[in-house]
XYZ file of C-alpha atoms in Angstrom:
372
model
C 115.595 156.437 103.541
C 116.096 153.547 101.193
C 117.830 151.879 103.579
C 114.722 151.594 104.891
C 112.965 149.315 101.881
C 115.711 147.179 102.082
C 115.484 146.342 105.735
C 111.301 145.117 105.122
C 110.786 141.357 105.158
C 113.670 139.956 105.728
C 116.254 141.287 102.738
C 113.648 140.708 100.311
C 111.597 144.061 99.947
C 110.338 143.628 96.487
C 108.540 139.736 96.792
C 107.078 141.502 100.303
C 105.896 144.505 98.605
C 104.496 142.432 95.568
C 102.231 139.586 97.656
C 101.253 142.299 99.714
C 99.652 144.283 96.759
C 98.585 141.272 95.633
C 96.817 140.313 99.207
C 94.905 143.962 98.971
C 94.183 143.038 96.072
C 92.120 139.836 96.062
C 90.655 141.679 99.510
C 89.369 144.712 97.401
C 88.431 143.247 94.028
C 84.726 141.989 94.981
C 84.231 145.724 96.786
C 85.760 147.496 93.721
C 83.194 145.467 91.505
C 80.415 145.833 93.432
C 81.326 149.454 93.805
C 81.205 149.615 90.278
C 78.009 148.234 89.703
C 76.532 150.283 91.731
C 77.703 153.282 90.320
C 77.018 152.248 86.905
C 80.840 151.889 85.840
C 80.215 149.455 83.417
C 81.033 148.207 80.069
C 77.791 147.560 77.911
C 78.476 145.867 74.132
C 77.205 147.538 71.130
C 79.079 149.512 68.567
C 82.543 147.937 68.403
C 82.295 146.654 71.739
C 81.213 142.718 71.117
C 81.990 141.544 74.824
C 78.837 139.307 76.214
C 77.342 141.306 79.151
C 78.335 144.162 81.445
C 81.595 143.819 82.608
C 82.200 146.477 85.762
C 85.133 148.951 84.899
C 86.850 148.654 88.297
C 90.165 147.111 87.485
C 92.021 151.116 87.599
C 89.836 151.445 90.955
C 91.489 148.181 92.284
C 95.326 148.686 91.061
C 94.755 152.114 92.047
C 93.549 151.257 96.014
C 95.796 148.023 96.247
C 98.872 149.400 95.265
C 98.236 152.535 97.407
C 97.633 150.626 100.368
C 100.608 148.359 99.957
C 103.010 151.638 98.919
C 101.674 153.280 102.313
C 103.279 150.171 104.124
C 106.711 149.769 102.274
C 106.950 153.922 102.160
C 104.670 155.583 104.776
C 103.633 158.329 103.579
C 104.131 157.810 100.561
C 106.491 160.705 100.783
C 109.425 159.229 99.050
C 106.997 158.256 95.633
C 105.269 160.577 95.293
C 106.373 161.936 92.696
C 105.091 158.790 90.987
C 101.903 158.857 92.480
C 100.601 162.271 92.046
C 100.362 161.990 87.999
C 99.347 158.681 88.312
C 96.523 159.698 89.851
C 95.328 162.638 87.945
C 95.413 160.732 84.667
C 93.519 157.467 86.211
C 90.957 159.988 87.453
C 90.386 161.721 84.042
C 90.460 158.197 82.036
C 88.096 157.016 84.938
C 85.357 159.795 84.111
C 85.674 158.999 80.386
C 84.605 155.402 81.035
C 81.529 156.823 82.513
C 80.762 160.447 81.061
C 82.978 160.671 77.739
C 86.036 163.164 77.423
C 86.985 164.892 74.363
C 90.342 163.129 73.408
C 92.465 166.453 73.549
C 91.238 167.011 77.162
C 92.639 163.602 77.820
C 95.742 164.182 76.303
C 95.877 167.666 77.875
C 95.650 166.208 80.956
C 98.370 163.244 80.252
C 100.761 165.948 79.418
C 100.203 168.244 82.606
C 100.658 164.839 84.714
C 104.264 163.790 82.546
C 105.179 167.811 83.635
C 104.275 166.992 87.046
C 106.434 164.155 86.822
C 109.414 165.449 85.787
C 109.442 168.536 88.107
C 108.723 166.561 91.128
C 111.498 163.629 90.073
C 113.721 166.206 88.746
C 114.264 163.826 86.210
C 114.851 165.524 82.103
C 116.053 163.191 79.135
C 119.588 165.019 78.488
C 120.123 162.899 75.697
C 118.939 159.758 73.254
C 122.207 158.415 73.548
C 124.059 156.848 70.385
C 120.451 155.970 68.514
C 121.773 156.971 64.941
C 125.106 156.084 64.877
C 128.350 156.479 67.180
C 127.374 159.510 68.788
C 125.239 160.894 71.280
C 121.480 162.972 70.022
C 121.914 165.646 72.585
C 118.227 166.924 73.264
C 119.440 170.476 74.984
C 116.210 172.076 75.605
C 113.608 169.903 74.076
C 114.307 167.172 76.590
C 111.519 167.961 78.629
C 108.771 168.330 75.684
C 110.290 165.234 74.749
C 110.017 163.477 77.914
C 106.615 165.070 78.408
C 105.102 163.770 74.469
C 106.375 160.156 75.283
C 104.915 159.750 78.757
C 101.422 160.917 77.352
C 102.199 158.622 74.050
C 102.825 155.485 75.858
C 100.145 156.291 78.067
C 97.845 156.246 75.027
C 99.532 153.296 73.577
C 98.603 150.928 76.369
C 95.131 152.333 76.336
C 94.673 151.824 72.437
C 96.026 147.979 72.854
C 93.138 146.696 75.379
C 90.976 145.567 73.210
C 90.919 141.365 74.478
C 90.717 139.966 77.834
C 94.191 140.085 79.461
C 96.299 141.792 76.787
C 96.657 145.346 77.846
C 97.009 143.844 81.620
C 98.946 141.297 80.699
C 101.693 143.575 78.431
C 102.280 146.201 81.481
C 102.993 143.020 83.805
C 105.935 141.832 81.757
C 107.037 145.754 81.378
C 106.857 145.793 84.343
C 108.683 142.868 85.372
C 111.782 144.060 82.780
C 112.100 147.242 84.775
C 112.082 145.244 88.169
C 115.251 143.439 86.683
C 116.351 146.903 84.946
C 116.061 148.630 88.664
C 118.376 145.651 90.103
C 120.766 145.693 87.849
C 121.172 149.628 88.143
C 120.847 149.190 92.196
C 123.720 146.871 91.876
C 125.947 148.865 89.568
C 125.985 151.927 91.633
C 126.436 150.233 94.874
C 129.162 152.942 96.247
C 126.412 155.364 95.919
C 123.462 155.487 98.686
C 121.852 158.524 96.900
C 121.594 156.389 93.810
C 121.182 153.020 95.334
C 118.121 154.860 97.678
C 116.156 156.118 94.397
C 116.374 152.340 92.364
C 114.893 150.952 95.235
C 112.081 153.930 95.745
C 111.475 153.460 92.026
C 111.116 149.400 92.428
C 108.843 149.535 95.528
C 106.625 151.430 93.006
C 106.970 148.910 90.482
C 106.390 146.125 92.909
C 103.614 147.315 94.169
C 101.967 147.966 90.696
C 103.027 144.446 89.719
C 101.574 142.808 92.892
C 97.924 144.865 92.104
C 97.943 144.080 88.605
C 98.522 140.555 88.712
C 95.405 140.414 91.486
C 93.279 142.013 88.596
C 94.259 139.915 86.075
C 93.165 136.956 87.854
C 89.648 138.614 86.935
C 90.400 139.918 83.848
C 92.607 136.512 82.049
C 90.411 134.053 80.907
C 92.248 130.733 82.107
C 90.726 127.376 81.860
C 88.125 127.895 84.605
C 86.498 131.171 83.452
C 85.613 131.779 80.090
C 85.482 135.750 80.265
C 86.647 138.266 81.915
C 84.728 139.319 85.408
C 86.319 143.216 85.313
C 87.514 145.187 83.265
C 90.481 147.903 83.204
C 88.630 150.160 81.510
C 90.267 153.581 79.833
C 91.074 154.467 83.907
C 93.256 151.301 84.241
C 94.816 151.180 81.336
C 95.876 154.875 80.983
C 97.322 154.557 84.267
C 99.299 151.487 83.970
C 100.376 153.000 80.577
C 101.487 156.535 82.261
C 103.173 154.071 85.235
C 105.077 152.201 82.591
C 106.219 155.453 81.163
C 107.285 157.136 83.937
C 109.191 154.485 85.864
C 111.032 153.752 81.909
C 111.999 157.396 81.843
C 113.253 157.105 85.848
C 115.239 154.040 84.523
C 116.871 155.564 81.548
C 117.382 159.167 83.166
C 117.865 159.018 87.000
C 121.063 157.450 87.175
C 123.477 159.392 84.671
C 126.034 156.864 83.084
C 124.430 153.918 85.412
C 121.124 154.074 84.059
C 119.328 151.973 81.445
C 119.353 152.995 77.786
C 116.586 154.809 75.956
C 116.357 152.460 73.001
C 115.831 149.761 75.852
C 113.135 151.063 77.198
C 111.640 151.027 73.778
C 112.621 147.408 73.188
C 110.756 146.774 76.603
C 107.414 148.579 75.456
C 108.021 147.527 71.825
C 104.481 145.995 71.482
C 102.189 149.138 72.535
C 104.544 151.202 70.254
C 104.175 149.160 67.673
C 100.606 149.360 67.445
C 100.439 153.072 67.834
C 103.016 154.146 65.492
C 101.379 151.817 62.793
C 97.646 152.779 63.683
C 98.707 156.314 63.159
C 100.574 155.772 59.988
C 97.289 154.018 58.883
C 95.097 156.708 59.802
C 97.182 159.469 58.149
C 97.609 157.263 55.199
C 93.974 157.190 55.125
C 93.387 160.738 55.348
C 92.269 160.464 58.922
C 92.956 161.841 62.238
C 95.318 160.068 64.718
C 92.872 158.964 67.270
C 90.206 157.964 64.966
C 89.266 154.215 66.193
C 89.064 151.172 64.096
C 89.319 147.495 63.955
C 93.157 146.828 62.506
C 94.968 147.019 65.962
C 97.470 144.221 66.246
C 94.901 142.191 68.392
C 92.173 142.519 64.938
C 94.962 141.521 63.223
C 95.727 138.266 64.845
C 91.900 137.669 65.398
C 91.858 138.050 61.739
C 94.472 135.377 61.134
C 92.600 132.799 62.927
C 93.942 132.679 66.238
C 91.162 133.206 68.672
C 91.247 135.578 71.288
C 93.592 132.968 73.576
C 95.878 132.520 71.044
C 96.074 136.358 70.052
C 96.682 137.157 73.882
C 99.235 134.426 73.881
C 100.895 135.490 70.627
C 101.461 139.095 71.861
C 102.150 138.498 75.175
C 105.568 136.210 73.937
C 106.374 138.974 71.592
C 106.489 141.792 74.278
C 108.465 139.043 76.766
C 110.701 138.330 74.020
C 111.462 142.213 73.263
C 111.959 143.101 76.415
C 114.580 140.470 76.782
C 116.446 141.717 73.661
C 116.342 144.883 74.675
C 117.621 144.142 78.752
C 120.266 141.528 77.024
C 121.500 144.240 74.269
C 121.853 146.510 77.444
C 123.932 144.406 79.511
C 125.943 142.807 76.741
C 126.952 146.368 75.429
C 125.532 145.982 72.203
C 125.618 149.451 70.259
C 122.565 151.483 70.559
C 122.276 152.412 67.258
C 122.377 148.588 66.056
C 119.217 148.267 68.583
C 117.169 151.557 67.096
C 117.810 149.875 63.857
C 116.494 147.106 64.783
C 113.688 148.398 66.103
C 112.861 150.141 63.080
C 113.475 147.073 60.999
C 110.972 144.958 62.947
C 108.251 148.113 62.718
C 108.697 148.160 58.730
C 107.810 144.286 58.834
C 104.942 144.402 60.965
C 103.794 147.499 58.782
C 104.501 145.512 55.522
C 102.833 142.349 56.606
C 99.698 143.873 58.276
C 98.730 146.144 55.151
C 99.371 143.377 53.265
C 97.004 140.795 55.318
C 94.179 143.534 55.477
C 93.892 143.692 51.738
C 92.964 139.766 52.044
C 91.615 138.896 54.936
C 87.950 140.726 56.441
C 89.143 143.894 58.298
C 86.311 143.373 60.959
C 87.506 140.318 63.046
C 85.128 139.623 66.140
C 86.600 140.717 69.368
């Protein structure tokens, strides 16, 4: 039950359940490379990959094994998650291949949006509703709420994977998600603390995020550069990041759906993955301004852009990083403090238009082909 997860270490499930993923973690991360190695996972420069040497692909492999491990401890079984786990898997495994043996993008995303459907039949979780985004009333979604639900798992799923383009970014931006919806999962846990039904699933849904959180931060102590390493010794690698991506999509849906009047609000969980949203909604404005197709790549992703303002790859990392904490903690604060949803959409859209303006407007003076 969920009684259970509360009962683990002491009255303090979710630190237990992080160091623990962390511990597998640092355990697994020299197998997982070597592993990779071996195998030939690896990432080689050339084209628009400028990275010096080959960096094994094994950070999915390690969140993947270390967070298992440490779920099959707080949850035996993992019968009470697995809902979470199942989709999880299937779109690592598929993003895992392409690092190796190249999938055609629509069999990615075909597989993305057969994982969100897994999702939401197994949680039994379906968006009813955007809430009051426009104005003061509720967007009732009726019977597109679970194309809906199933489009914006497989979006931000491709949203994380489009932003990991520097050492520590993509890693780096699902940690602090991640670390909003830990608070966003306490604060619902403590609101509906006459119900055990409700109180069970927040704490089912932050054991996952715990253990995610506790995996991912033992990766990116390979994967930051920090003072005593210069580059990156893994990488997540299209695997990784579309999993941590389809992770930080699910568990926002579960937060915003799964607990009626309780739970968090949609726009919030936009506010919380505002950065990764940002950079897809402008790429593919860009492209179709450009009389291209969505997922054609190029070098103007907000990372390029702050490369190509001078900042360095550090500083870009840094820059980002502060802008997704700082998002998130509008859009938790707005939450709490009751702020009307439709003054946060607006919001949202206002600080989209800027970043929109500003970019096109740095690209026509400044060389679109920063070094990554």
């Amino acid at each position: 039950t969920g009684h259970s997860f509360v009962s683990l270490s002491g009255g303090y499930p979710v630190l237990f359940a992080i160091a623990l993923a962390l511990a597998f973690g640092l355990l697994l991360a020299p197998v997982a490379m070597q592993m990779c190695r071996f195998a030939g996972w690896l990432d080689v420069p050339g084209h628009h990959k400028r990275h010096r040497g080959e960096v094994p692909l094994a950070g999915g492999m390690l969140i993947v094994a270390a967070a298992a491990l440490a779920g099959l401890v707080v949850d035996p079984g993992l019968r009470q998650t697995t809902h979470f786990w199942l989709g999880a898997v299937m779109v690592f495994a598929v993003g895992f291949a392409d690092d190796r043996f190249p999938i055609r993008a629509r069999y990615r995303f075909a597989t993305q949006l057969s994982a969100a459907l897994l999702f939401v039949v197994l949680s039994g979780v379906t968006p009813t509703d955007l809430g009051r985004l426009f104005g003061p009333f509720v967007v009732p979604l009726g019977m597109l709420g679970l194309p809906f639900a199933m489009i914006g798992i497989a979006g931000l799923t491709n949203a994380f994977n489009m932003i990991d383009g520097l050492d520590g970014l993509a890693g780096g931006l699902v940690l602090i998600s991640l670390s909003w919806l830990l608070i966003a999962f306490a604060l619902i846990a403590g609101d509906v603390a006459s119900s055990s039904h409700l109180v069970a699933s927040a704490h089912q849904a932050s054991m996952v995020t715990a253990v995610v959180t506790g995996a991912l931060i033992a990766f990116l102590l390979f994967n930051q550069r920090a003072p005593w390493r210069g580059r990156a010794s893994m990488f997540l690698g299209d695997g990784g990041s579309m999993l941590l991506g389809y992770l930080v999509a699910t568990l926002g849906l579960y937060a915003s759906s799964a607990f009626g009047q309780y739970g968090m609000t949609p726009v919030t969980a936009a506010w919380i993955a505002a950065v990764p949203l940002t950079d897809l909604f402008s790429s593919m404005l860009r492209r179709a301004l450009a009389g291209e197709t969505p997922m054609t790549p190029d070098r103007k992703h907000m990372h390029h852009l702050m490369l190509a303002l001078g900042l360095g790859e550090s500083g870009a990392v840094v820059v980002l990083q502060v802008t997704a904490l700082l998002t998130g903690l509008i859009g938790i604060a707005g939450w709490r403090l009751g702020v009307p949803e439709y003054w946060m959409f607006w919001g949202l859209i206002a600080l989209f238009v800027v970043y929109v303006t500003v970019a096109r407007q740095v690209w026509r003076t400044v060389d679109p082909e920063p070094a990554r």
